[in-house]
Tab-separated table of C-alpha atoms in Angstrom:
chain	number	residue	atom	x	y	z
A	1285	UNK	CA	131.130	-37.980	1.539
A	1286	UNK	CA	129.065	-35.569	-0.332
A	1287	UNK	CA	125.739	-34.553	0.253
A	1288	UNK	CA	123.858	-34.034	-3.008
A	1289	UNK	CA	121.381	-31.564	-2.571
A	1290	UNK	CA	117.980	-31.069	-2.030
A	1291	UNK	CA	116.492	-27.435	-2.857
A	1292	UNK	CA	116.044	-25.213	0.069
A	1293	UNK	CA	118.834	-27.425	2.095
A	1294	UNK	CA	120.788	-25.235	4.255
A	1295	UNK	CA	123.642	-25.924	5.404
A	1296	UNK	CA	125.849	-24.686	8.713
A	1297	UNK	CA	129.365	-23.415	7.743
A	1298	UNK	CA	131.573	-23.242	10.203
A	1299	UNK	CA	134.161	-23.204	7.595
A	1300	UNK	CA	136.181	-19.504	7.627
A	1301	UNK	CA	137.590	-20.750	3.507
A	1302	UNK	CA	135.685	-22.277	1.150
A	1303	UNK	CA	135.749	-22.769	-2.830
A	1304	UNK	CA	133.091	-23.011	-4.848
A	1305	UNK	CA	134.340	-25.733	-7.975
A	1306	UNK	CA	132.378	-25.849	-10.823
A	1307	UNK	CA	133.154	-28.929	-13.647
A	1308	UNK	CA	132.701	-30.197	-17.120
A	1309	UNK	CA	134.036	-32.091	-19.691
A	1310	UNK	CA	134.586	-30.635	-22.693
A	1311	UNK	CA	132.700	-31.151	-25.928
A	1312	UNK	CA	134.237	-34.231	-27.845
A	1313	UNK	CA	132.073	-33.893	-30.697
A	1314	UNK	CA	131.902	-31.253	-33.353
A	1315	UNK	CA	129.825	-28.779	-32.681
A	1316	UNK	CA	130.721	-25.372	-30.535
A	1317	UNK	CA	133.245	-25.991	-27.139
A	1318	UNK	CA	130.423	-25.974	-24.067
A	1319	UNK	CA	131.698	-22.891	-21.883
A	1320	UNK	CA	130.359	-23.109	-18.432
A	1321	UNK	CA	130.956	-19.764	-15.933
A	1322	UNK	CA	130.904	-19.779	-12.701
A	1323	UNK	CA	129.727	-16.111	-11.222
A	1324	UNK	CA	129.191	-14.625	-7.356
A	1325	UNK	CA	127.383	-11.546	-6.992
A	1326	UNK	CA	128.149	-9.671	-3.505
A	1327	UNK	CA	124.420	-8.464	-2.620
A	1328	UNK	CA	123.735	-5.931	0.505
A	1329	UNK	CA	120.847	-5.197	2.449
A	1330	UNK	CA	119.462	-3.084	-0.769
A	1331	UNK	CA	119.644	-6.811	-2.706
A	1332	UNK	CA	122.127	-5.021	-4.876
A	1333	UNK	CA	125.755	-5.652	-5.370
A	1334	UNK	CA	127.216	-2.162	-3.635
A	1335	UNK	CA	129.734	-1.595	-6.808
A	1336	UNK	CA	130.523	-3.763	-10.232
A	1337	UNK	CA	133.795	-5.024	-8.481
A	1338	UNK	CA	131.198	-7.154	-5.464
A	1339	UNK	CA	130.367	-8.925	-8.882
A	1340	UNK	CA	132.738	-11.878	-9.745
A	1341	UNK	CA	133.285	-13.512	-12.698
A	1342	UNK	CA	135.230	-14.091	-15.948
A	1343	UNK	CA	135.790	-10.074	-16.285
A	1344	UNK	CA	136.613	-9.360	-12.983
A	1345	UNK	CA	138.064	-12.254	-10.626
A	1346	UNK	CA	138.408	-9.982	-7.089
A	1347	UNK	CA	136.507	-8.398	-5.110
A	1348	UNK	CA	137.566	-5.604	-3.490
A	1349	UNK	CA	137.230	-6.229	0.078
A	1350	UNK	CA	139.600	-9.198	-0.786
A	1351	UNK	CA	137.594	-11.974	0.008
A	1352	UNK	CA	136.334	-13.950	-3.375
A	1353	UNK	CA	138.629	-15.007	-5.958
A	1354	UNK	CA	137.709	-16.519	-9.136
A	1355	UNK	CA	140.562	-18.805	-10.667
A	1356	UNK	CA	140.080	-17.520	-14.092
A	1357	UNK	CA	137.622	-18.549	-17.094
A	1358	UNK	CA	137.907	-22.169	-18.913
A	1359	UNK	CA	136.309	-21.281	-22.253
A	1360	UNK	CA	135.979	-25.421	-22.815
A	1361	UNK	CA	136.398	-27.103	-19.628
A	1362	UNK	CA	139.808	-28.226	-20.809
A	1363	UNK	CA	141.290	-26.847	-17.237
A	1364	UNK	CA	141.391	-30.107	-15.267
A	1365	UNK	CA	140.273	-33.704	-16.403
A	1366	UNK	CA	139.094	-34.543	-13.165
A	1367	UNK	CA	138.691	-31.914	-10.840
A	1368	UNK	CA	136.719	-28.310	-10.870
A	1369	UNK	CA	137.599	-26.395	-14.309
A	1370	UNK	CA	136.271	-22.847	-12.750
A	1371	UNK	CA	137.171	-22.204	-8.864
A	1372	UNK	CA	135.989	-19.137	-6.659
A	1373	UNK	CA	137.813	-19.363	-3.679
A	1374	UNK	CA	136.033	-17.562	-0.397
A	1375	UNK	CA	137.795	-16.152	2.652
A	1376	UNK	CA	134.685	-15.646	4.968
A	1377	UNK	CA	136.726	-13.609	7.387
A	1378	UNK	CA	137.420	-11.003	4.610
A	1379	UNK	CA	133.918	-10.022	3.444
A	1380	UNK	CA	132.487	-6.732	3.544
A	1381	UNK	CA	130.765	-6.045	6.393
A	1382	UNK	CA	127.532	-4.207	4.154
A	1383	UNK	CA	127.573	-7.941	1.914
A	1384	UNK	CA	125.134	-9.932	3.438
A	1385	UNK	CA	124.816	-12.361	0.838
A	1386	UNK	CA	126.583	-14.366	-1.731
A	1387	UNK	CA	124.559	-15.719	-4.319
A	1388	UNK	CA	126.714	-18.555	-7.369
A	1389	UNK	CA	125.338	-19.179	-10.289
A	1390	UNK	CA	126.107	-20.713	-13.153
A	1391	UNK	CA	125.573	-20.372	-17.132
A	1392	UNK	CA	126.676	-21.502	-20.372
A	1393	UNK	CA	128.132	-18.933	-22.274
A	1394	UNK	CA	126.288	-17.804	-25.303
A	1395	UNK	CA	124.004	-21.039	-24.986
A	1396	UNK	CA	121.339	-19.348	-27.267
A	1397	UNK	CA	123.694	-19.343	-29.762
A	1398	UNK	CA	125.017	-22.255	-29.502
A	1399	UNK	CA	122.306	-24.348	-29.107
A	1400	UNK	CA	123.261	-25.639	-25.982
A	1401	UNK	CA	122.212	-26.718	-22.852
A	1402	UNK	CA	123.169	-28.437	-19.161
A	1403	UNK	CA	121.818	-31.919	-20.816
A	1404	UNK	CA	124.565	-31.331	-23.926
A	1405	UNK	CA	127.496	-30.927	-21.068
A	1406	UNK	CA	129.005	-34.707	-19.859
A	1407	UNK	CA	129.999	-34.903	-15.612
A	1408	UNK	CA	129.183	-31.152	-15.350
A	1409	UNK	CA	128.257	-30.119	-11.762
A	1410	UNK	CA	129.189	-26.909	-8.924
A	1411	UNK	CA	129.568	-28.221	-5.769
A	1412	UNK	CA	131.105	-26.489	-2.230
A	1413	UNK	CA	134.174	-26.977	-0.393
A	1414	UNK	CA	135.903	-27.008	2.970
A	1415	UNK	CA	139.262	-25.506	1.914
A	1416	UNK	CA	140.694	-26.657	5.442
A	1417	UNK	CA	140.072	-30.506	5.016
A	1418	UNK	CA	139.299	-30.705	1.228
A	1419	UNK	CA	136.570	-31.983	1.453
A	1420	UNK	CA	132.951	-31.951	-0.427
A	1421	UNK	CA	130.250	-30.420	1.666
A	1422	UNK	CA	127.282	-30.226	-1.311
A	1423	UNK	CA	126.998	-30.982	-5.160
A	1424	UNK	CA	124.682	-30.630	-7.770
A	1425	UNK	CA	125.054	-32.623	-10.840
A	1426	UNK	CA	123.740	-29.971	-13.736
A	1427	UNK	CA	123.578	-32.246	-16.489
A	1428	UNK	CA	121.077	-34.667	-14.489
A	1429	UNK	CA	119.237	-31.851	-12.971
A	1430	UNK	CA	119.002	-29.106	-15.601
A	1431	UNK	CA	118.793	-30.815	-18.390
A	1432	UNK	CA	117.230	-28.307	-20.530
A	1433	UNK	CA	118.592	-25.629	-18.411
A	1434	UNK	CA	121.172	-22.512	-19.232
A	1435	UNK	CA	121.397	-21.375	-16.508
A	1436	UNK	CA	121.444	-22.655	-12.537
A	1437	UNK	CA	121.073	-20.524	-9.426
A	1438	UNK	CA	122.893	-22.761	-7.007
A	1439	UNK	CA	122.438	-21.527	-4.208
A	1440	UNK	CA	123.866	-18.605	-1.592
A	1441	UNK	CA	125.800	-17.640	1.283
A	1442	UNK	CA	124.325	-15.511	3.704
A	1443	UNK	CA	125.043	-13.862	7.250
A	1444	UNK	CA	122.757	-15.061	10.224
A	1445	UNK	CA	123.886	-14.042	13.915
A	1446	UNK	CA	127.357	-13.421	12.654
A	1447	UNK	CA	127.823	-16.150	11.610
A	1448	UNK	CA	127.447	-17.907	7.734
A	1449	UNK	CA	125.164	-20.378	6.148
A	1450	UNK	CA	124.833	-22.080	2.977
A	1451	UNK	CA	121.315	-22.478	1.513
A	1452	UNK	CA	120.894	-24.603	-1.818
A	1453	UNK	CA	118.434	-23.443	-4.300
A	1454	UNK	CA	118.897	-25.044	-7.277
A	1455	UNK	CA	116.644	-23.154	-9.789
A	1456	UNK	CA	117.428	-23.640	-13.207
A	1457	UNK	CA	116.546	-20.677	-15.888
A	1458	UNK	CA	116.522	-20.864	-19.480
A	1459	UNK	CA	118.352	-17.546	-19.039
A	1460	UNK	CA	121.977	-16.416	-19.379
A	1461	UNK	CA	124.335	-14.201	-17.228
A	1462	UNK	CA	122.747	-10.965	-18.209
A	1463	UNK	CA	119.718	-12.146	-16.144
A	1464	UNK	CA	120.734	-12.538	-12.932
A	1465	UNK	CA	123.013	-9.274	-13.464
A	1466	UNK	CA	120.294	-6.796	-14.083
A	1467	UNK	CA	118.872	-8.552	-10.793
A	1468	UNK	CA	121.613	-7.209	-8.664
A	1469	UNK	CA	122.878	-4.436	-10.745
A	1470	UNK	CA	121.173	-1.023	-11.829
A	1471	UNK	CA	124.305	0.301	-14.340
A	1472	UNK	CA	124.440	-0.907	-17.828
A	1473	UNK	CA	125.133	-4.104	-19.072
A	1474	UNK	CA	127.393	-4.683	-22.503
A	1475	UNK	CA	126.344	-8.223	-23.549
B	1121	UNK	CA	134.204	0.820	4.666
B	1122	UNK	CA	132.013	2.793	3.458
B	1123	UNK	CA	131.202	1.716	-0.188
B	1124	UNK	CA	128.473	3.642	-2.412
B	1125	UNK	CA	126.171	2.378	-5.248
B	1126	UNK	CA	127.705	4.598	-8.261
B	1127	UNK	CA	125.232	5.389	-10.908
B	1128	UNK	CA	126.052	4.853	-14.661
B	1129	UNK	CA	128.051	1.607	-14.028
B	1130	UNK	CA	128.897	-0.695	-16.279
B	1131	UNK	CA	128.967	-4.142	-16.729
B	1132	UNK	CA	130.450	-6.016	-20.021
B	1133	UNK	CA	129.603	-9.880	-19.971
B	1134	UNK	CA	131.352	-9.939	-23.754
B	1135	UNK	CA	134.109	-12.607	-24.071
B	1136	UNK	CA	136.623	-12.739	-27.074
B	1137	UNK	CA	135.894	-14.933	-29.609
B	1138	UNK	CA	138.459	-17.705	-28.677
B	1139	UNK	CA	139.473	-16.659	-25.419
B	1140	UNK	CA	142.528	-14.599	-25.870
B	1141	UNK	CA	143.749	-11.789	-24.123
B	1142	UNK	CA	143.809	-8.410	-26.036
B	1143	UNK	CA	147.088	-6.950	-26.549
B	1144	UNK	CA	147.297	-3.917	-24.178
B	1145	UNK	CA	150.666	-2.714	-24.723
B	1146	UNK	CA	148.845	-0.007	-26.410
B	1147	UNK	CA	145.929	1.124	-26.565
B	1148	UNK	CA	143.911	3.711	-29.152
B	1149	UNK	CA	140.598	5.830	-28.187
B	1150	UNK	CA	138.829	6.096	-31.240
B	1151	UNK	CA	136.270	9.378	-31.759
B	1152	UNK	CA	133.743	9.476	-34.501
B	1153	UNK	CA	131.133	11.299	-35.580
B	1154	UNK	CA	129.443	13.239	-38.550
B	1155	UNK	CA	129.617	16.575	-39.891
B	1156	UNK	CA	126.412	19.035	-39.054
B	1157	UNK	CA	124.139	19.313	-41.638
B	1158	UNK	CA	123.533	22.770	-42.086
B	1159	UNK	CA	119.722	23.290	-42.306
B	1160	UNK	CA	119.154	27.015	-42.619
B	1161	UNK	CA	121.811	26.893	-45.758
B	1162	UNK	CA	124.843	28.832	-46.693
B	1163	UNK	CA	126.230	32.232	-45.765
B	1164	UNK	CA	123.061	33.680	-44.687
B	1165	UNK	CA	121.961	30.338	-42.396
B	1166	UNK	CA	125.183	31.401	-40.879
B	1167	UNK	CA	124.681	34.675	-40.346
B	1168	UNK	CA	120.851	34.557	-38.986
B	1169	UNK	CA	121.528	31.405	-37.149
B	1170	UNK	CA	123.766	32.729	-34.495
B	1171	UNK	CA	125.173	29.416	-32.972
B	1172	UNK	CA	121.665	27.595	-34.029
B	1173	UNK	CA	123.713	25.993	-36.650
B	1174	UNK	CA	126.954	25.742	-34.981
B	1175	UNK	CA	129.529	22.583	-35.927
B	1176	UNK	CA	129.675	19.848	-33.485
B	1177	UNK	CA	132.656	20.005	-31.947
B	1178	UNK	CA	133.602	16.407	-29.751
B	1179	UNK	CA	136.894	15.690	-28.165
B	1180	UNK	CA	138.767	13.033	-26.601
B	1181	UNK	CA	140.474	13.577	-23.334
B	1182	UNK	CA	142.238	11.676	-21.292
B	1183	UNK	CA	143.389	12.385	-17.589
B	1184	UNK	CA	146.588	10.095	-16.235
B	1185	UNK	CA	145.805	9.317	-12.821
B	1186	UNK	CA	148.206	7.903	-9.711
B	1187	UNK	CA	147.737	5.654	-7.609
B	1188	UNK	CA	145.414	7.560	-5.520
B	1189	UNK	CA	143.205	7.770	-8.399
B	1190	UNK	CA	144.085	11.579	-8.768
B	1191	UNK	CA	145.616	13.862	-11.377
B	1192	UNK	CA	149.554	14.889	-9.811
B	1193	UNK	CA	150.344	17.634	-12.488
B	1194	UNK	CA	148.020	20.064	-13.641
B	1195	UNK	CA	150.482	21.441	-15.685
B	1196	UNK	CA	150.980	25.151	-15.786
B	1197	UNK	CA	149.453	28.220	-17.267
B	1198	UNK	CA	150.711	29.505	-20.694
B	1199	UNK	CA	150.178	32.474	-22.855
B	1200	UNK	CA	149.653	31.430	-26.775
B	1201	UNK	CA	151.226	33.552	-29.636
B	1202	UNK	CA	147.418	35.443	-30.262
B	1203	UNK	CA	147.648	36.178	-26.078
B	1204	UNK	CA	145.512	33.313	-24.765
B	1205	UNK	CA	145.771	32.124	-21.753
B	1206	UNK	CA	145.760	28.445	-21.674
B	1207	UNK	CA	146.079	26.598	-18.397
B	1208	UNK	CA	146.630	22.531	-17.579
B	1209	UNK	CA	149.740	22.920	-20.118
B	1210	UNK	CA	151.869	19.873	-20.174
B	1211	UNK	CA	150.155	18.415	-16.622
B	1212	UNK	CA	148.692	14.849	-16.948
B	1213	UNK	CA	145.732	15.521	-18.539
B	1214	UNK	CA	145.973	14.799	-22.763
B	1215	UNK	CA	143.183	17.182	-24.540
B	1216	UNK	CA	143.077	19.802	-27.226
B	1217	UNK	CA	145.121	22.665	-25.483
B	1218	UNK	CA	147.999	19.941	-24.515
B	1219	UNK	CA	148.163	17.167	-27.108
B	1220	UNK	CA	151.005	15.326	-26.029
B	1221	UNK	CA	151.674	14.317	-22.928
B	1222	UNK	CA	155.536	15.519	-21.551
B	1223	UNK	CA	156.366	11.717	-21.295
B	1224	UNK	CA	155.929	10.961	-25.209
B	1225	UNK	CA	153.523	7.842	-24.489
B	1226	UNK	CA	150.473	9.290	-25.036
B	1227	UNK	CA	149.034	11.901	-27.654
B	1228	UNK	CA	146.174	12.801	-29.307
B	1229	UNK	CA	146.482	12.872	-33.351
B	1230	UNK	CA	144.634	16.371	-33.495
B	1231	UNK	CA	142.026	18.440	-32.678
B	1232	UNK	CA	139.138	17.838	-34.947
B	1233	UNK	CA	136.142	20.386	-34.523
B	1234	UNK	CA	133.862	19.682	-36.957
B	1235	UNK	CA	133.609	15.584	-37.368
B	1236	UNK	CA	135.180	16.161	-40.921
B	1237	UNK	CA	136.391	12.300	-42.366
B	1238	UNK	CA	135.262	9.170	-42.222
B	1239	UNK	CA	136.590	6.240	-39.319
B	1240	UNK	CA	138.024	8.139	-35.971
B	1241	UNK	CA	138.002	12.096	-36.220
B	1242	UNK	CA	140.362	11.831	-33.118
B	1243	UNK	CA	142.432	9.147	-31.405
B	1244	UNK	CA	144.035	9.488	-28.152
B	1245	UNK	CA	146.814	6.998	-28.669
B	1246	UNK	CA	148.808	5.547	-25.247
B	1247	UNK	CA	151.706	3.197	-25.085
B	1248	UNK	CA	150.834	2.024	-22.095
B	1249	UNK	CA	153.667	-0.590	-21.297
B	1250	UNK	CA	155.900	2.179	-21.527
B	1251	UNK	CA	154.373	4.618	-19.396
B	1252	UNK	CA	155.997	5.271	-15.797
B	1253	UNK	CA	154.753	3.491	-13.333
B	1254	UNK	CA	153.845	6.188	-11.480
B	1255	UNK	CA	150.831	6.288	-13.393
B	1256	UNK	CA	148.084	3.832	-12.463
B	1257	UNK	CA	144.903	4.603	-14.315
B	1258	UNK	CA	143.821	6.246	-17.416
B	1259	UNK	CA	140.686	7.266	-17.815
B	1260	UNK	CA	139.333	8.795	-21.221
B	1261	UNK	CA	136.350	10.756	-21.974
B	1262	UNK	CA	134.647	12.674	-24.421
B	1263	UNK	CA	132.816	15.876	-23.991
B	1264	UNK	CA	130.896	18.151	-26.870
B	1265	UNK	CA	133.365	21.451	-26.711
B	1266	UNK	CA	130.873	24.589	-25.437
B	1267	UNK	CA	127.633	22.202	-26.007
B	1268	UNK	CA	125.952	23.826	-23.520
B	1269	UNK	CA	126.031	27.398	-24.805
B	1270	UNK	CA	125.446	26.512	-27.785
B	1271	UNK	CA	122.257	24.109	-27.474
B	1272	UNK	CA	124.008	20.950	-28.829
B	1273	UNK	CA	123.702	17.306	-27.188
B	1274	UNK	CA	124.748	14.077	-27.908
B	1275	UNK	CA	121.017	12.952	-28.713
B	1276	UNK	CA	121.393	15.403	-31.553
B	1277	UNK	CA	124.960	14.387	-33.186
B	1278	UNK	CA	124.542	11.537	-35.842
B	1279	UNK	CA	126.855	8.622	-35.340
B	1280	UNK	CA	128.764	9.890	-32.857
B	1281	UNK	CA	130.967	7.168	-31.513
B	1282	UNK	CA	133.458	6.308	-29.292
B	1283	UNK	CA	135.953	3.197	-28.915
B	1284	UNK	CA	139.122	1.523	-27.662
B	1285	UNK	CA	141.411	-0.733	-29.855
B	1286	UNK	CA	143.859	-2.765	-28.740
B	1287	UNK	CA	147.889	-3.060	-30.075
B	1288	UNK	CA	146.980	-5.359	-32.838
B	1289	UNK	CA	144.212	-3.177	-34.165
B	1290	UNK	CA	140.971	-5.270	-32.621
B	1291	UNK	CA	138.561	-3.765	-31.198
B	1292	UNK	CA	137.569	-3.734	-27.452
B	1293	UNK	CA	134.958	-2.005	-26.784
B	1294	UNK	CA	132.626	0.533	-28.739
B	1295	UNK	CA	130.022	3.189	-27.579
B	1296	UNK	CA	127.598	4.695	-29.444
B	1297	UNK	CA	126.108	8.070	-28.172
B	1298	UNK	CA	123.669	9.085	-30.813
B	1299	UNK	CA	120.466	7.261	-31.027
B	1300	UNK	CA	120.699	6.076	-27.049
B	1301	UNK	CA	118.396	7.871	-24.759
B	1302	UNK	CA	120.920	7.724	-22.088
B	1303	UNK	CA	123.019	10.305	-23.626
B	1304	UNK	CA	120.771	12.914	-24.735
B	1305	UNK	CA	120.887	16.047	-22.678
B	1306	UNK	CA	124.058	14.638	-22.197
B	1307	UNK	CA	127.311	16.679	-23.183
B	1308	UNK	CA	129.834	14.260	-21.777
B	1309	UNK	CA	130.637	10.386	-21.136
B	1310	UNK	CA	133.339	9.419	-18.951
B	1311	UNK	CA	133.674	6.311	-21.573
B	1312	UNK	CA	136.524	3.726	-19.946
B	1313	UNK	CA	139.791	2.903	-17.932
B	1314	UNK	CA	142.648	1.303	-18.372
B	1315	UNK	CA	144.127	0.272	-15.027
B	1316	UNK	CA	147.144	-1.816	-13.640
B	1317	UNK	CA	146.700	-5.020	-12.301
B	1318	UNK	CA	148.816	-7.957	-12.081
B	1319	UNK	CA	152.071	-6.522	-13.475
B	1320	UNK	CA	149.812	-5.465	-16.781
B	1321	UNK	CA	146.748	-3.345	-17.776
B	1322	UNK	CA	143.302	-4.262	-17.805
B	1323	UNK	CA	140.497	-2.335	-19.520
B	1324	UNK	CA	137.114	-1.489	-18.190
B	1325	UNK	CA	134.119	0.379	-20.278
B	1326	UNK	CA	132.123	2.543	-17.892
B	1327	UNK	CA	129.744	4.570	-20.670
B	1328	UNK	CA	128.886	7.168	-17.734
B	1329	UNK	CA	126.668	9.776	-19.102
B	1330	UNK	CA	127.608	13.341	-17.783
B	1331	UNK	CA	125.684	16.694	-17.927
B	1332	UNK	CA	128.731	18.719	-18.059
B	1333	UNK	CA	130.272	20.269	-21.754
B	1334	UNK	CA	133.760	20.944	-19.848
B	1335	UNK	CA	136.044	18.368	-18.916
B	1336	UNK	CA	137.639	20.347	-16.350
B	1337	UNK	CA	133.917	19.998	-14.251
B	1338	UNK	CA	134.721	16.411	-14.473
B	1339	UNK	CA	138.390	16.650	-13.721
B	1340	UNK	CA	137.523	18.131	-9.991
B	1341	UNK	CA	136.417	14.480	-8.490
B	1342	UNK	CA	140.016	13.220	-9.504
B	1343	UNK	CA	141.929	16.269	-8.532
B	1344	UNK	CA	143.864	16.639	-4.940
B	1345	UNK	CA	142.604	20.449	-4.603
């Protein structure tokens, strides 16, 4: 049973691996394919990622310490009919002991361009996983929520006590990646 | 493990157009730039002007590191026919004094010193699926030949350029030094890697400004001495 989710909802996790799935159909009419990323930045106790490679997405689907892994990009959400397009799997064990947080978000790539927005995108949502029992701890439905939205901070992992949590924020931007890279990230960005 | 914020980073969100891979069986490192114009005029410019009016002179290097991230041969020391002494000879580092690497997979075309030509004034050119395996990373760079003594920067060089194209001739990344405030006072840019990963090669742009006019500064952080 999923828990859709309310913003500021944390949530325990026990779990040691988890995936982060992120979904969409893709476009059935004419215009440009919709191409949704999902993205983790690795953030220390300076609220910046330590190195590019603690930043994981499309370009770069490790990090270094081993523990994220993004499945690869879906440039049209043509990946699976069903199920999560864009994966980034998480092996809590494995992080980097300076990472204290682990922030997903997710944009539409180029949307500016495009013209496009979450409200454009049919059954697209990110949601969390238990990789041990399969099964759907939180989901946000983007289309519903963001409608006019580009861009969706969805919420973070972070260390308390040793131990992980998941807090849901939910904050949509009219914003693309670039944004929430020069947030975490003082070197140069090629857009 | 101790992990450090490195300055100059780089980040490149760019995608290709419909998703496909670029072909990195080989790879080209493409130098450009223009010709100094020669303000002061003629012989007698020349003459007063000491180096004030000296050519730009940019090259492309590129140093073949192993899997410790380091540079194994250094080459050797050899003696040219006017009684130079030229050192890192035939090591694993591709530049002016040593244009072709011992394996035969990587070369520059030439040693350009004045940004004479239109397009690339130098290419470092790298089969890369051939290449031993041995050799892990590449990284290239491009550093303004005696800048320093002779007052030059990359702020000052017009359309100075650097950039990487792939096996079928597309382009994957470009850097442009003149006209960026990042690179003036700057001699050198470490400008990008190509790295192994998943039985092939993946490219990364870095754009790092450096201070230094001489490559072999740079070459120190990747040596074993």
């Amino acid at each position: 049973m999923a828990i859709n989710l309310q913003k500021g909802q944390k949530i325990d996790i026990g779990l040691s691996r988890l995936s982060v799935g992120l979904g969409w159909n893709p476009n059935e009419g004419t215009g440009a394919a919709f191409d949704l990323d999902a993205s983790a930045f690795m953030i220390n106790s300076s609220r910046l990622i330590p190195a590019e490679e603690y930043f994981i997405f499309y370009g770069n689907t490790d990090s270094p310490d081993g523990a994220l892994h993004h499945t690869g990009d879906d440039p049209t959400g043509g990946n699976s009919a069903e199920g999560d397009d864009e994966t980034i799997q998480v092996d809590l064990s494995r992080i980097n002991d300076s990472i204290e947080e682990i922030l997903f978000v997710v944009t539409i790539h180029e949307a500016a361009q495009r013209k496009q927005n979450f409200g454009q995108v049919r059954n697209s949502y990110i949601r969390i996983v238990d990789e041990a029992t399969h099964t759907e701890v939180a989901k946000y439905e983007l289309g519903e929520d963001f409608s006019i939205e580009t861009a969706v901070e969805f919420g973070r992992l972070y260390k308390r006590n040793g131990s992980w949590k998941f807090e849901a924020s939910g904050i949509g931007y009219k914003e693309d990646l670039a944004f929430f890279v020069s947030k975490y990230f003082t070197g140069q960005v090629i857009k | 493990m101790a992990i450090n914020l490195v300055k100059g980073q780089t980040i490149d969100l760019r995608k290709n157009d419909k998703g496909e891979e670029f072909d990195l069986s080989q790879v080209t490192i493409g130098l450009g730039w223009d010709m100094r114009q020669q303000k002061s005029g003629g012989f007698f410019g020349k003459l007063l002007g000491g180096n004030k009016d000296a050519d730009y002179d940019l090259d492309a290097i590129a140093f073949l590191l192993d899997a410790n991230g380091k540079v194994a041969s250094l080459g050797r020391t050899v003696q040219t026919s006017d009684g130079r002494q030229i050192g890192l000879y035939e090591g694993d580092v591709v530049f002016f004094n040593s244009q072709k690497h011992p394996s035969g997979h990587i070369w520059l075309t030439g040693d350009n010193r004045t940004g004479a030509g239109d397009g690339d004034d130098e290419q470092i050119i790298v089969r890369l699926n051939a290449l031993d395996p041995k050799y892990d990373r590449i990284v290239f760079l491009v550093t303004i030949y005696q800048g320093r003594q002779k007052g030059q920067h990359f702020g000052m060089v017009e359309n100075a350029f650097i950039r990487a194209v792939d096996a079928r001739g597309k382009e994957i990344a470009r850097f442009s030094m003149s006209g960026d405030a990042a690179f003036s006072n700057m001699c050198g840019m470490i400008f990008a890697e190509v790295y192994r990963k998943d039985g092939g090669w993946k490219f990364r742009a870095l754009g790092n400004p450096e201070s230094s006019d001489n490559f072999v500064e740079i070459l120190r952080k990747y040596t074993y001495q």
